[in-house]
Every structure is written in structure tokens, then in C-alpha cells.
mmCIF file of C-alpha atoms and ligand atoms in Angstrom:
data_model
loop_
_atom_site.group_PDB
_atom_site.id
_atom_site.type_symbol
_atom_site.label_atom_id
_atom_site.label_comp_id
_atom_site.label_asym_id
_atom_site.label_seq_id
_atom_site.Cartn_x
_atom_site.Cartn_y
_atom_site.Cartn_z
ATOM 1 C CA UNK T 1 -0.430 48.349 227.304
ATOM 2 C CA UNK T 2 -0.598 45.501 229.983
ATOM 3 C CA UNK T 3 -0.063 41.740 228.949
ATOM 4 C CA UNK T 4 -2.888 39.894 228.801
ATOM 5 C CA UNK T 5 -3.280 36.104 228.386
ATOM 6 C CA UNK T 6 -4.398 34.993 224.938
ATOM 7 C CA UNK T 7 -6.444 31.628 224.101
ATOM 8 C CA UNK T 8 -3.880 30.505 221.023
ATOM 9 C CA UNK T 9 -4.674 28.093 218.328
ATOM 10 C CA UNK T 10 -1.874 25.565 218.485
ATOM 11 C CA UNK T 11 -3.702 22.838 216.496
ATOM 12 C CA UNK T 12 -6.601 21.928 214.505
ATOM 13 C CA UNK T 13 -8.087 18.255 213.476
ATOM 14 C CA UNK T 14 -10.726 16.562 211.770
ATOM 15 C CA UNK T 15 -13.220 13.702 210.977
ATOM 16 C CA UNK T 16 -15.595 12.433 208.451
ATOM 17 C CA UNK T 17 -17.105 9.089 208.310
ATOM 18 C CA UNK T 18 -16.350 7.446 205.578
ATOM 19 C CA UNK T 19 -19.403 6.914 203.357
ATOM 20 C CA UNK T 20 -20.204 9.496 200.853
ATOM 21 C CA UNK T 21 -23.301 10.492 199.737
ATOM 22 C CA UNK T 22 -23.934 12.611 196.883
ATOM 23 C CA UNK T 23 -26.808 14.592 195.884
ATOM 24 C CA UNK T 24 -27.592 11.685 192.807
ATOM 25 C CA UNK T 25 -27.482 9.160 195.734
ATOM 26 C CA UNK T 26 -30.218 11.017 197.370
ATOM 27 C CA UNK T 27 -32.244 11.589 194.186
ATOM 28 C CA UNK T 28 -32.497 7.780 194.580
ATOM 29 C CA UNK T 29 -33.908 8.022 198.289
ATOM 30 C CA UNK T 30 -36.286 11.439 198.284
ATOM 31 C CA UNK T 31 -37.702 12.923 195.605
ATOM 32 C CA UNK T 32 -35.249 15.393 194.509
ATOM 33 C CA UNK T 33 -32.260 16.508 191.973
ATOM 34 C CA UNK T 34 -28.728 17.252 192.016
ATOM 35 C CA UNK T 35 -29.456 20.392 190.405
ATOM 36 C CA UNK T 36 -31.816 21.807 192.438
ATOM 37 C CA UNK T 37 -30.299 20.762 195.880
ATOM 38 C CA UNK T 38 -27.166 22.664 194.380
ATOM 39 C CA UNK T 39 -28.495 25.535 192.412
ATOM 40 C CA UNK T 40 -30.293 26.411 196.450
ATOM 41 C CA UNK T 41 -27.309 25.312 198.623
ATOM 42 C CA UNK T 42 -23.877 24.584 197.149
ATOM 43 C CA UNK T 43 -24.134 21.343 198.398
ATOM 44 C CA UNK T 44 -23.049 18.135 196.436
ATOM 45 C CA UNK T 45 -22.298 15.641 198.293
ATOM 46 C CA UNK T 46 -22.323 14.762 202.865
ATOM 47 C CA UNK T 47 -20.530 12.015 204.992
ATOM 48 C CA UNK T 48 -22.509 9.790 206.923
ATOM 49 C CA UNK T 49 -22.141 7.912 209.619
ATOM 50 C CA UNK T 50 -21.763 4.337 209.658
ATOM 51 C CA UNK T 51 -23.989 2.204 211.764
ATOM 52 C CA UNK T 52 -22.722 2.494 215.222
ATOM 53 C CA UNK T 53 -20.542 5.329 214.532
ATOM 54 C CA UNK T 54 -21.272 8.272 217.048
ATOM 55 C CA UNK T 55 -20.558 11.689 217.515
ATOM 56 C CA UNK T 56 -18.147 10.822 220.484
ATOM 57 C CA UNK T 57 -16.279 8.611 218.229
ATOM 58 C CA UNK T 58 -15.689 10.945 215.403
ATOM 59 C CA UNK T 59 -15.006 13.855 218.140
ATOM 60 C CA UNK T 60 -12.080 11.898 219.743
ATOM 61 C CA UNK T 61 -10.590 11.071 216.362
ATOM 62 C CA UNK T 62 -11.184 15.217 215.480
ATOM 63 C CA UNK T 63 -9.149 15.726 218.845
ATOM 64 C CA UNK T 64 -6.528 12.885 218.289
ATOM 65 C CA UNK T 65 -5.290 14.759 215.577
ATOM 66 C CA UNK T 66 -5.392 18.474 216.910
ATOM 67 C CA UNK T 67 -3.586 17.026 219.666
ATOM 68 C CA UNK T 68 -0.702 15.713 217.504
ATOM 69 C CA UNK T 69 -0.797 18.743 215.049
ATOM 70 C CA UNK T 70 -0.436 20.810 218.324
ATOM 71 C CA UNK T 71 2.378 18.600 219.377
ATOM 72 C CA UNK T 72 0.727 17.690 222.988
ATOM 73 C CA UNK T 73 -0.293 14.662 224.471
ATOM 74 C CA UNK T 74 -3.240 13.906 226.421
ATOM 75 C CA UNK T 75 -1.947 14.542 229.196
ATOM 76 C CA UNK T 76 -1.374 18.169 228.618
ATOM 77 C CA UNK T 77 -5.645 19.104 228.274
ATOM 78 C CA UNK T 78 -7.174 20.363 231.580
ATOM 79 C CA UNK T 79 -10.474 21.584 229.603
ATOM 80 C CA UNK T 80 -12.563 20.012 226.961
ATOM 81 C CA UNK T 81 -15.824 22.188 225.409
ATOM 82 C CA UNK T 82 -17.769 19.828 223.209
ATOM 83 C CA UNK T 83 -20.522 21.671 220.951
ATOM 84 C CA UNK T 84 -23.259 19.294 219.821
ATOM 85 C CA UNK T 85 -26.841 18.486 219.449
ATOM 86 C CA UNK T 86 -26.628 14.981 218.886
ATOM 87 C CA UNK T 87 -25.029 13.932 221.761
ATOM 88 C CA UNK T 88 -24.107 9.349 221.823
ATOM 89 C CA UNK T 89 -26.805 9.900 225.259
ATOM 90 C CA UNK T 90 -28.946 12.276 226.876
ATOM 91 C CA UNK T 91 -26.390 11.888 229.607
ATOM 92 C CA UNK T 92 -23.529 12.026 230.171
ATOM 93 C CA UNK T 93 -22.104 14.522 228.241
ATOM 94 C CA UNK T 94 -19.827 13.242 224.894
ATOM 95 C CA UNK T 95 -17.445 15.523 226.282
ATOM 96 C CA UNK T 96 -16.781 13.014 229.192
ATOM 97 C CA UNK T 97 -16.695 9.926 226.463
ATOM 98 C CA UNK T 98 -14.492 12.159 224.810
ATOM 99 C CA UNK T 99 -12.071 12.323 227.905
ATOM 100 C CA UNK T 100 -11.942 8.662 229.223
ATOM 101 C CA UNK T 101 -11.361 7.572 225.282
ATOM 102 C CA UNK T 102 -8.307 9.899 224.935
ATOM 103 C CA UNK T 103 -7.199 8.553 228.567
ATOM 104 C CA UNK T 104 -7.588 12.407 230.014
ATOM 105 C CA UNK T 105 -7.925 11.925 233.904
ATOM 106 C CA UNK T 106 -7.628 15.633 235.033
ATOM 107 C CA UNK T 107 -9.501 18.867 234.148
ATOM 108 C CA UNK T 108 -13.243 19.257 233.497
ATOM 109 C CA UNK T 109 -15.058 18.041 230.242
ATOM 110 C CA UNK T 110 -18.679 18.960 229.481
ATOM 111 C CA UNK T 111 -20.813 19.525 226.108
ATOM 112 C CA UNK T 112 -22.103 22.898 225.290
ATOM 113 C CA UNK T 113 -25.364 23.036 222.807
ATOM 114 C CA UNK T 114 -25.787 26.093 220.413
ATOM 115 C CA UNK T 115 -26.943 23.729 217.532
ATOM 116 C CA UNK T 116 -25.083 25.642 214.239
ATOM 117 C CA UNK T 117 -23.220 27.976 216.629
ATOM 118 C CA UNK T 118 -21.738 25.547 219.143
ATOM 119 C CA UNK T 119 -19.038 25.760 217.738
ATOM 120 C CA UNK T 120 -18.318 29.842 218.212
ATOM 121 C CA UNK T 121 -20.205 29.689 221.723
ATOM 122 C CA UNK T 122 -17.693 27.029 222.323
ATOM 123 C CA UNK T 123 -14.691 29.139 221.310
ATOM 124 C CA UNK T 124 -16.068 31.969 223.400
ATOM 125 C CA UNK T 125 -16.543 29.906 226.156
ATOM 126 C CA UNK T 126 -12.672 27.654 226.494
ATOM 127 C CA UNK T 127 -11.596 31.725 225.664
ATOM 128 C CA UNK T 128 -13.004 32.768 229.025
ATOM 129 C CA UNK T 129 -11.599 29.974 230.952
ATOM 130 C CA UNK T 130 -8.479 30.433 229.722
ATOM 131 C CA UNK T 131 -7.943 34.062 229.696
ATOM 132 C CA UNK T 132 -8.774 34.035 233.489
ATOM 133 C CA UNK T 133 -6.002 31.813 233.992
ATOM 134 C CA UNK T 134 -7.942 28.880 235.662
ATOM 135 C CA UNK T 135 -7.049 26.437 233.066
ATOM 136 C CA UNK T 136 -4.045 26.000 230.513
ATOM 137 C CA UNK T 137 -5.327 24.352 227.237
ATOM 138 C CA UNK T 138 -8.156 23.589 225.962
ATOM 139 C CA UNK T 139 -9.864 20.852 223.138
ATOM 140 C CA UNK T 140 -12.925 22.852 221.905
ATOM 141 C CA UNK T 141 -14.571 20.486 219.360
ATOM 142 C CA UNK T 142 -17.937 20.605 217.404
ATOM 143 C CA UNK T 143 -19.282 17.155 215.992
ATOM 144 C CA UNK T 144 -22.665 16.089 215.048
ATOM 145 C CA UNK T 145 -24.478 13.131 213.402
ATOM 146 C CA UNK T 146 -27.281 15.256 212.186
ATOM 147 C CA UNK T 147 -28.024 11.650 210.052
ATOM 148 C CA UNK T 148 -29.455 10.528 213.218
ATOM 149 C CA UNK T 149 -31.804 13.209 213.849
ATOM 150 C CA UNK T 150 -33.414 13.798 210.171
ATOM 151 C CA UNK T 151 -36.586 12.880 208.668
ATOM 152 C CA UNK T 152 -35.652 11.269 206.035
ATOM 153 C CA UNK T 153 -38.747 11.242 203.980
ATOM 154 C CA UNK T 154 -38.813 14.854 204.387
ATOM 155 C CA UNK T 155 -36.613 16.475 200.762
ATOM 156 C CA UNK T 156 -37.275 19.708 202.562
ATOM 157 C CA UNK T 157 -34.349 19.100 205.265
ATOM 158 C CA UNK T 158 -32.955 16.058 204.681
ATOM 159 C CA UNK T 159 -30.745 16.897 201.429
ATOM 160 C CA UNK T 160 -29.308 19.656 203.747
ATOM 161 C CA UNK T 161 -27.029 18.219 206.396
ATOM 162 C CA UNK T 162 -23.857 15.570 207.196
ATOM 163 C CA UNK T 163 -22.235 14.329 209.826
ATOM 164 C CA UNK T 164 -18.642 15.236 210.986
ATOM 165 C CA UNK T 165 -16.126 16.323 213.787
ATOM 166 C CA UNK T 166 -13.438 18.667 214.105
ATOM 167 C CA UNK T 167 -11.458 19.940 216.952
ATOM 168 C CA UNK T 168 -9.018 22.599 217.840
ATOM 169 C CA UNK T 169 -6.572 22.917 220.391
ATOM 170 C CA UNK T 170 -6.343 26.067 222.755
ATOM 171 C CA UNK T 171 -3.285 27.650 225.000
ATOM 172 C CA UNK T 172 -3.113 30.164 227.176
ATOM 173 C CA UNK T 173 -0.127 32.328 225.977
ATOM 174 C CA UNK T 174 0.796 35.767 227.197
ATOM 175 C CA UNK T 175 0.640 38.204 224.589
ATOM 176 C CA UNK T 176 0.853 42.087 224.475
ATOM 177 C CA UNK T 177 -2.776 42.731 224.620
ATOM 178 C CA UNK T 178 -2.748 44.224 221.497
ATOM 179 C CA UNK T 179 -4.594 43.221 218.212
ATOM 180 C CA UNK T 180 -1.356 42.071 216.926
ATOM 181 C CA UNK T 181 -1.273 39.111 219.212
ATOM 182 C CA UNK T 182 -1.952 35.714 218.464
ATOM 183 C CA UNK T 183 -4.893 34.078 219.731
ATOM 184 C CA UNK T 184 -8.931 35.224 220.609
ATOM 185 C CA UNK T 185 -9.037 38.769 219.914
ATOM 186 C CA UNK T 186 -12.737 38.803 220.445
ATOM 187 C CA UNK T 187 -15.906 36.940 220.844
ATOM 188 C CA UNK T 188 -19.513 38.408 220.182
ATOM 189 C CA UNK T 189 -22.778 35.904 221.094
ATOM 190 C CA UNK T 190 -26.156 36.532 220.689
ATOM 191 C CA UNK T 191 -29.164 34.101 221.055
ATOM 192 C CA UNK T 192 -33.400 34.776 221.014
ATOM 193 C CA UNK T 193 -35.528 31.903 222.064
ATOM 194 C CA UNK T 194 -38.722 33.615 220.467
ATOM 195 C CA UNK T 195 -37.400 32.072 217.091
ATOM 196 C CA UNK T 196 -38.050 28.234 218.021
ATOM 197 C CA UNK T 197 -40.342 27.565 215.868
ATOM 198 C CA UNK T 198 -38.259 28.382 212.647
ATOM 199 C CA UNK T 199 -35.550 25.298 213.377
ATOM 200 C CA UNK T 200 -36.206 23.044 216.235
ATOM 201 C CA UNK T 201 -36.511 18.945 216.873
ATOM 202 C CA UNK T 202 -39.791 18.040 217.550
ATOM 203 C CA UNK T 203 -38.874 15.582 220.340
ATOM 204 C CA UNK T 204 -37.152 14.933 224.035
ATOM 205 C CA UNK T 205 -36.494 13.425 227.167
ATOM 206 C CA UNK T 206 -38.997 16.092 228.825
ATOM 207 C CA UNK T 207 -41.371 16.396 226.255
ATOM 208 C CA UNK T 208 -42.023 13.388 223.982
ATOM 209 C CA UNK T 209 -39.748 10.713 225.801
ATOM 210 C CA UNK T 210 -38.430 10.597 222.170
ATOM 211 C CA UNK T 211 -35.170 11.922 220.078
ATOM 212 C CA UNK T 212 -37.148 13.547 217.179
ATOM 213 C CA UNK T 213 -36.565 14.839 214.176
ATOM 214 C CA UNK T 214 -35.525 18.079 212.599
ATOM 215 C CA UNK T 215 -37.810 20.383 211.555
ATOM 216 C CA UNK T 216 -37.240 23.901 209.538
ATOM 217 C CA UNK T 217 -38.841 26.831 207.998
ATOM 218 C CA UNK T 218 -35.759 27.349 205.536
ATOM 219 C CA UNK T 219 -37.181 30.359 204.333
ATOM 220 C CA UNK T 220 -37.537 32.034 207.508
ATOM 221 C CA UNK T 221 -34.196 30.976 208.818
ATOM 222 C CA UNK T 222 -32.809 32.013 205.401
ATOM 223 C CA UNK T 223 -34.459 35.326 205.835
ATOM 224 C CA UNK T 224 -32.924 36.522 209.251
ATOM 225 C CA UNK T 225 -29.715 34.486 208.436
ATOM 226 C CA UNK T 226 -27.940 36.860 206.972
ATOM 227 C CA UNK T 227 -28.802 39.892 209.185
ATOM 228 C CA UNK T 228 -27.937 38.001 212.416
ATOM 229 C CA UNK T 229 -24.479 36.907 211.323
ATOM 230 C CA UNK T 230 -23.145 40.212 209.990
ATOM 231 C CA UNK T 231 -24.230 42.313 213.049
ATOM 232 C CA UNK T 232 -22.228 40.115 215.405
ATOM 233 C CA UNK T 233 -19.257 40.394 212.295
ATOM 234 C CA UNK T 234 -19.870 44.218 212.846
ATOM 235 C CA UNK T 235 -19.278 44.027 216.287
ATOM 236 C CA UNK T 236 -16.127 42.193 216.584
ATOM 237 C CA UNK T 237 -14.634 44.700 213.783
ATOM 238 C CA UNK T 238 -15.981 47.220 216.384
ATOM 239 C CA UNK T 239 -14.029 46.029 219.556
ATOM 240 C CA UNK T 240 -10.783 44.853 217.415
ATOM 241 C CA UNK T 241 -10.742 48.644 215.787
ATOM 242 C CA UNK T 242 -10.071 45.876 212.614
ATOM 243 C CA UNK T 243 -12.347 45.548 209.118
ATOM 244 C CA UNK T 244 -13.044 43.448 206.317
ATOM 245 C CA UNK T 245 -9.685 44.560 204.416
ATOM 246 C CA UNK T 246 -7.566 43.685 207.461
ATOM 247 C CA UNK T 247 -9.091 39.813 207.323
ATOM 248 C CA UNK T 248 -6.930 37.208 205.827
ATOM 249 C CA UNK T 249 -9.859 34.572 206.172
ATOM 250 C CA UNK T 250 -13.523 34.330 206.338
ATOM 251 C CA UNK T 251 -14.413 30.555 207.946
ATOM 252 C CA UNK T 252 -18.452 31.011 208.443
ATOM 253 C CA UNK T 253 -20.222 28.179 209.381
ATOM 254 C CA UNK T 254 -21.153 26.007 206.346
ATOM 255 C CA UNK T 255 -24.949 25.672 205.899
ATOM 256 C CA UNK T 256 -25.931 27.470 202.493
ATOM 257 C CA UNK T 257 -23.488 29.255 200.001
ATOM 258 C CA UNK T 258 -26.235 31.693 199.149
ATOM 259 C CA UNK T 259 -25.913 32.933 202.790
ATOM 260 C CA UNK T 260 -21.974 32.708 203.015
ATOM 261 C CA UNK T 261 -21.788 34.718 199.758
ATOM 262 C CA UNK T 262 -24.511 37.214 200.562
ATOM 263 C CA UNK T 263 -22.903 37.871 203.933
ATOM 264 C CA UNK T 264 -19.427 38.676 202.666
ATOM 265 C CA UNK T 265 -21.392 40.630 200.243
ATOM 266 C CA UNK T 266 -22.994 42.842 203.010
ATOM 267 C CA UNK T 267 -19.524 43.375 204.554
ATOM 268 C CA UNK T 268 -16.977 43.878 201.591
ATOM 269 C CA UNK T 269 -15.440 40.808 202.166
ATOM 270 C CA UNK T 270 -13.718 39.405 199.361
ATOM 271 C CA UNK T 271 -14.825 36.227 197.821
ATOM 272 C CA UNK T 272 -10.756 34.890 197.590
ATOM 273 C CA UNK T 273 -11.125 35.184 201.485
ATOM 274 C CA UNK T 274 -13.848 33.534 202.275
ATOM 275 C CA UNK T 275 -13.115 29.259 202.739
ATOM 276 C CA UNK T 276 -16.272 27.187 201.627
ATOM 277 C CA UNK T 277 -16.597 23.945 202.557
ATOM 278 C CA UNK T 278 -20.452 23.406 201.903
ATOM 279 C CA UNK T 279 -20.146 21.313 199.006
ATOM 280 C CA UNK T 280 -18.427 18.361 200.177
ATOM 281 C CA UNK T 281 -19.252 18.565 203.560
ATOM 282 C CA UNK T 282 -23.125 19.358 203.639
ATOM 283 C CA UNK T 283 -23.977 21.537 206.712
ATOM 284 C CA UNK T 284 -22.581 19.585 209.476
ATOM 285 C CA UNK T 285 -24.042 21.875 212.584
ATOM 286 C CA UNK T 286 -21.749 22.698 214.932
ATOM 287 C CA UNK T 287 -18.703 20.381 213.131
ATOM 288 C CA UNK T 288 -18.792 23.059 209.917
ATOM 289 C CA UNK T 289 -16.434 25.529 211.523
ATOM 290 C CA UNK T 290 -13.677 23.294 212.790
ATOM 291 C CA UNK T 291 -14.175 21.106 209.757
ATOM 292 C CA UNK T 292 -13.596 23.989 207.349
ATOM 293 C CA UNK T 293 -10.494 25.188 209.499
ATOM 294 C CA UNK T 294 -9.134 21.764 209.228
ATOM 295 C CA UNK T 295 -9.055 21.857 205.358
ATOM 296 C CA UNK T 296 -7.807 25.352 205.422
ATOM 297 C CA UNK T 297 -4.767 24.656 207.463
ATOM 298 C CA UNK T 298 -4.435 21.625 205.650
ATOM 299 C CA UNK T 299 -3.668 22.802 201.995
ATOM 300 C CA UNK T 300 -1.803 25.646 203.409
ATOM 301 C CA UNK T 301 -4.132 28.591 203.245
ATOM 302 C CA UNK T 302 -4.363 29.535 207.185
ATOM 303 C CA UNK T 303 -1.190 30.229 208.194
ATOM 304 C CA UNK T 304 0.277 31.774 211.768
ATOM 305 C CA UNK T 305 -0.581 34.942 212.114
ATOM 306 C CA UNK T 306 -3.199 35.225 210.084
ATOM 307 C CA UNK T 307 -6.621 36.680 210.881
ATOM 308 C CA UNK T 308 -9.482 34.607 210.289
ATOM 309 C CA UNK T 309 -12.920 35.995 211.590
ATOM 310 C CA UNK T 310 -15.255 32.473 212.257
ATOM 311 C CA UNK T 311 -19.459 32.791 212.248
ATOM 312 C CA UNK T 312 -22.451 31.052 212.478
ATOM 313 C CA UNK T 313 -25.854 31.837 213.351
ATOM 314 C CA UNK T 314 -28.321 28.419 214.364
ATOM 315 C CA UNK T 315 -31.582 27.192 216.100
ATOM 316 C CA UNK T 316 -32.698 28.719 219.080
ATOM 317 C CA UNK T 317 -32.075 31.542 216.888
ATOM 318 C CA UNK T 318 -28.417 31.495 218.150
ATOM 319 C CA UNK T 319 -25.320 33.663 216.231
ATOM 320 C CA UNK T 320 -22.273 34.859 217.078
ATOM 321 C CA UNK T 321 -18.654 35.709 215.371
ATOM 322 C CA UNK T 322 -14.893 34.891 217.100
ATOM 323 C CA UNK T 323 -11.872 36.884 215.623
ATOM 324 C CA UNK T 324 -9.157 34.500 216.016
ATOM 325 C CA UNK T 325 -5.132 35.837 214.877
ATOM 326 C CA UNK T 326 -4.138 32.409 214.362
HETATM 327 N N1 ACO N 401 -35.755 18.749 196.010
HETATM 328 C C1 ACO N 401 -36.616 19.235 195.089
HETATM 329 N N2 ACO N 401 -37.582 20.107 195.384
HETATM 330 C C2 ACO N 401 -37.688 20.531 196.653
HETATM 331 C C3 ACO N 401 -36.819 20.069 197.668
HETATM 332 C C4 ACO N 401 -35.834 19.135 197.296
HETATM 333 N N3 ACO N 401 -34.943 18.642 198.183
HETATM 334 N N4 ACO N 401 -37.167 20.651 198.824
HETATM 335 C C5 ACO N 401 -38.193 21.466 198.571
HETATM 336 N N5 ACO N 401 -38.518 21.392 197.260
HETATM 337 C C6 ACO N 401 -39.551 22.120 196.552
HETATM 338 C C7 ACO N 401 -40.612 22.648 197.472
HETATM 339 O O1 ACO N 401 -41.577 21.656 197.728
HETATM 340 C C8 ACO N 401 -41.162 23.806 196.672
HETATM 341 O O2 ACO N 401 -42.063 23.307 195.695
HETATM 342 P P1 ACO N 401 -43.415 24.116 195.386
HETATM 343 O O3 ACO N 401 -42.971 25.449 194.900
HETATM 344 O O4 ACO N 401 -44.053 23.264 194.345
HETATM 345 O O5 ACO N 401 -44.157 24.184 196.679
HETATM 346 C C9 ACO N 401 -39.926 24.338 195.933
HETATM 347 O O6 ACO N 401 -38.984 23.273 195.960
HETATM 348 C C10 ACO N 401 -39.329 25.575 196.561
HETATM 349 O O7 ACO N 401 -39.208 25.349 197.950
HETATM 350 P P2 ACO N 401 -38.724 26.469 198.902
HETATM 351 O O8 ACO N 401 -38.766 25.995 200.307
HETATM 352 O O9 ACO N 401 -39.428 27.734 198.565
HETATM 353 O O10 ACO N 401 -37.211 26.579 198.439
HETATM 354 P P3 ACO N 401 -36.195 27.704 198.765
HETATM 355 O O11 ACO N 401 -35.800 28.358 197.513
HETATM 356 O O12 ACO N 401 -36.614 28.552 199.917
HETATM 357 O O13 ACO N 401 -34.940 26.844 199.252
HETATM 358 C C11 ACO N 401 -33.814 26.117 201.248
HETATM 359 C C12 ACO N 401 -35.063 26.014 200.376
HETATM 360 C C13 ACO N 401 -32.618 25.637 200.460
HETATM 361 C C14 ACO N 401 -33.982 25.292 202.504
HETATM 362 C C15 ACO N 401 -33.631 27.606 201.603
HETATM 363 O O14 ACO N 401 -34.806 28.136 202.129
HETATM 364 C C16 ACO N 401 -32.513 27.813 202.548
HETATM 365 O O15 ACO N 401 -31.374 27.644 202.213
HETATM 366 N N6 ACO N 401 -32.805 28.228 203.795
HETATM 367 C C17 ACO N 401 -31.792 28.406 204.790
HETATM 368 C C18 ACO N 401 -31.922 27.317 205.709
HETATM 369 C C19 ACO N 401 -30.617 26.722 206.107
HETATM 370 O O16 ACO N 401 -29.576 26.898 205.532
HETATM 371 N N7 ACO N 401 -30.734 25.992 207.160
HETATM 372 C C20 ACO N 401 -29.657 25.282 207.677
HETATM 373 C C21 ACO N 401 -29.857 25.138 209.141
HETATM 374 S S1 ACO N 401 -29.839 26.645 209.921
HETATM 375 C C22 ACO N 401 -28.329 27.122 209.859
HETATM 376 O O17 ACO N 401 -27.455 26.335 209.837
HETATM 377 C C23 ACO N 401 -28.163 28.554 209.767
#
């Protein structure tokens, strides 16, 4: 079997602004209940951004600490892949504001937007540089301040999401090209614009000259949710030859517990694998994944060497699934 060059996690890092808002806060603002916004969605409680807090801010803090978790300095990062869709400006991309606040001068920085899959197309993407052996290591970040973007006199959407950042650091290593390395063992995305309708914002630059606000059918996305995520699951056990039994850790993005729990149904996952976040974060877009990875290395649960299979499906409809031996 040749070598092969492997995208390695070397570290992981997080953000949340610091106000928290529970569900019995909101019952206050929209008319709504704890129990029903948890009974539906897991959720209890969201960060929020602060006034003037942005999604470039809470991304460089997200990458400050991946970078000293990895043990590298600035210096060392010749790629950054920033998943949002609530970027600080239309242009440039937070990547760049990313870059010049960490003091990066060299590489190439630029944002990538798969709304609730950024994060996986983002993974998918730094993989492919890196495996070709045009750049050395990569910060592949999600962060969002949904906050911004929500109607917040509408209970339908606006009891559903947080704000957030985290951020992972990438290497190219050599490995055996075998399953048994560390790193990206395999990426699967999938996206089909015909769904717009069911999850969109109904504003920007070239349409309304406005930002806009979210708007979602949650029963439609809820329907096709479940379906999407698990095909792309089935394909990465496909091209690894691995299965659910040979997991160590389910990280799916973090929008609705029914869907996390019916998807490890459909696949035999077990429920001690799979690492939930939803409840204190909210569903944070493209910032779930690499928020939920953060407290999962954190407390000790993802260790080196461990495989941990990351999904999310979003607007656009977007979905897709990494398999990551960490
Ligand atoms: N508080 C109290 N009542 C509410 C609220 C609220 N926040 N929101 C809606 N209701 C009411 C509705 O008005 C409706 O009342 P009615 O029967 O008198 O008309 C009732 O509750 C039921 O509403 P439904 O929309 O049918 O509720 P449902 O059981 O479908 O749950 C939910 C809604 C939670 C959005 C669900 O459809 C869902 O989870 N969908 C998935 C969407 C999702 O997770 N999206 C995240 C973004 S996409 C992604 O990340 C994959």
C-alpha cells in the first residue's frame, strides 16, 4: 500500500459569547415554553452575542485556542477555511479578518458557505488542499451569529438557534494509506438547490439590498433531514470498508435531538457514542460541529486514535459526512 498524505487533527478550540439565554428567558420575549421548545428540540438554553461581538471575533478566539492546543503558532498556518453564513461584511471574507487578527501574513484565507454543513464542506475542502501537498496546515473553523439574522418575533425559528465558533487545526502527515491512519479517511458532500424554499434568508446584496431574516419550513426540513444525513453516513462506511460498530464517536451537527437520535437509530449507532451538544448550545449552524468536538476533547472523551464520523445536512439542501481517525 503506498503512503499517502493525511489531513491530521492536531488541535481543536472554541467560543461562546458570554450571555446565556435559556428557554424561560425566551418565554419572556416570544410566546413560547420551556417545555415545548425542549420536548421538540433538546434545546435549553443558546449563547448570544454581545452587541458588537461578530462572528470574526469569536472565530479568531475559536482558532487562538486550536492553535495553542495544537502547539503551533501563527506563523505555522498557510490555509484558513472559514464556514459561515453570517459573515462581519458582505466582503471581505471573515476568513481574511480572521488572518490579519491572528497576525497570519502568508497562505490564503477565504470563507466557504454551506449554512449547517459548512462546517463538513469545510473539512472536505482544507482535506483536499492538503492531501495534494500544496499547503501544510490548515485552521478550518465554523462560526455564526445566527442572533443577527433571526426574526425575532417569529417563535417558529427563533427559539432554535445560538451563536458560537469553533476551530480545528489540520496537518498534513504521511500516513500508510490505510484506514488505520490518523487523519481524513473520507469525505462525502452532497447539495440540491431545488430545496430553497424549505430554509433560506429572505434578503441580500443582489436581491433586497438587505441582510434578512431566516425563514424555515421545520417540518419539511425535519422530514428529509434524516434521510439526507444517513445516506452520506452510508457512504463513507462504504469507501472506509468501516461501520457503525467500528465508530468510537458520533459528532453530528447539533440542530434537533429528535434528528440526531433518529439518525443513529437508522444506522445502529449506539446512543453512548453519539456526543450531543444541542442543549446548551442551541443549533449554532456551521459552529455546532467544531463546538461539540471542542467539549468532547475537552472532558476527555475523543481521544487519539479514535474514530469519530462528523455530519450535518443544511439550507440549500446541503449534507455531507467526514470520517476523521483523530
Ligand atoms: N413555542 C410554542 N409553540 C410553538 C412554537 C414555539 N416556539 N413554535 C411553533 N409553535 C406552535 C405552532 O404554531 C403550532 O401550533 P398550531 O398547531 O396551533 O398551529 C404547533 O406549535 C406545532 O408546530 P409545528 O411546526 O407543527 O411543530 P413541530 O412539531 O413540527 O416542531 C420544529 C417544529 C421543532 C421546528 C420541527 O419541525 C423541527 O425540529 N424541524 C427541523 C428543523 C430544524 O432542526 N432546523 C434547523 C435548521 S436546519 C438544520 O440545521 C438541519
Amino acid at each position: 500500500m503506498p503512503s499517502k498524505l493525511r489531513s491530521t487533527v492536531i488541535g481543536v478550540g472554541s467560543c461562546l459569547p458570554e450571555r446565556r439565554v435559556t428557554n424561560a428567558e425566551l418565554a419572556t420575549m416570544v410566546d413560547t415554553t420551556d417545555e415545548w421548545i425542549f420536548q421538540r428540540t433538546g434545546i435549553k438554553a443558546r449563547h448570544i452575542a454581545a452587541e458588537g461581538e461578530t462572528t470574526s471575533m469569536l472565530a479568531t478566539k475559536a482558532a487562538e485556542r486550536a492553535l495553542v492546543s495544537a502547539g503551533c503558532c501563527p506563523q505555522d498556518i498557510d490555509l484558513i477555511v472559514l464556514a459561515t453564513s453570517t459573515p462581519d461584511l458582505t466582503f471581505p471574507a471573515t476568513a481574511t479578518q480572521v488572518q490579519a487578527a491572528l497576525g497570519i501574513r502568508q497562505g490564503v484565507a477565504f470563507d466557504l458557505q454551506a449554512v449547517c454543513s459548512g462546517f463538513v464542506f469545510a473539512v472536505a475542502t482544507a482535506d483536499k488542499f492538503l492531501i495534494s501537498g500544496s499547503h501544510r496546515r490548515a485552521l478550518v473553523i465554523g462560526a455564526e451569529t445566527f442572533s443577527r439574522i433571526l426574526d425575532w418575533k417569529d417563535r417558529t425559528t427563533c427559539v432554535l438557534f445560538g451563536d458560537g465558533a469553533g476551530a480545528i487545526v489540520l496537518e498534513a502527515r504521511q500516513g500508510e494509506g490505510t484506514i488505520a491512519d490518523r487523519g481524513v479517511l473520507a469525505t462525502h458532500l452532497r447539495s440540491d438547490g431545488r430545496h430553497r424554499e424549505k430554509l433560506y434568508v429572505d434578503g441580500g446584496p443582489s436581491s433586497t439590498q438587505t441582510v434578512g431574516h431566516l425563514r424555515m419550513l421545520g417540518k419539511d426540513v425535519f422530514r428529509h433531514a434524516v434521510g439526507m444525513v444517513t445516506d452520506v453516513m452510508t457512504d463513507s462506511f462504504k469507501a472506509t470498508g468501516l461501520g457503525a460498530d467500528d465508530l468510537d464517536w458520533f459528532v453530528p451537527h447539533q440542530a434537533n435531538e429528535r434528528i440526531i437520535d433518529a439518525s443513529a437509530e437508522k444506522l445502529h449507532i449506539s446512543k453512548e457514542k453519539i456526543i450531543k451538544t444541542v442543549s446548551q448550545h442551541g443549533n449554532t449552524s456551521a459552529a455546532s460541529i467544531p463546538l461539540a468536538l471542542a467539549v468532547a476533547c475537552a472532558d476527555g472523551r475523543i481521544k487519539p486514535g479514535h474514530l469519530v464520523m462528523i455530519e450535518a445536512m443544511g439550507g440549500g439542501f446541503t449534507w455531507g459526512s467526514a470520517m476523521i481517525r483523530w
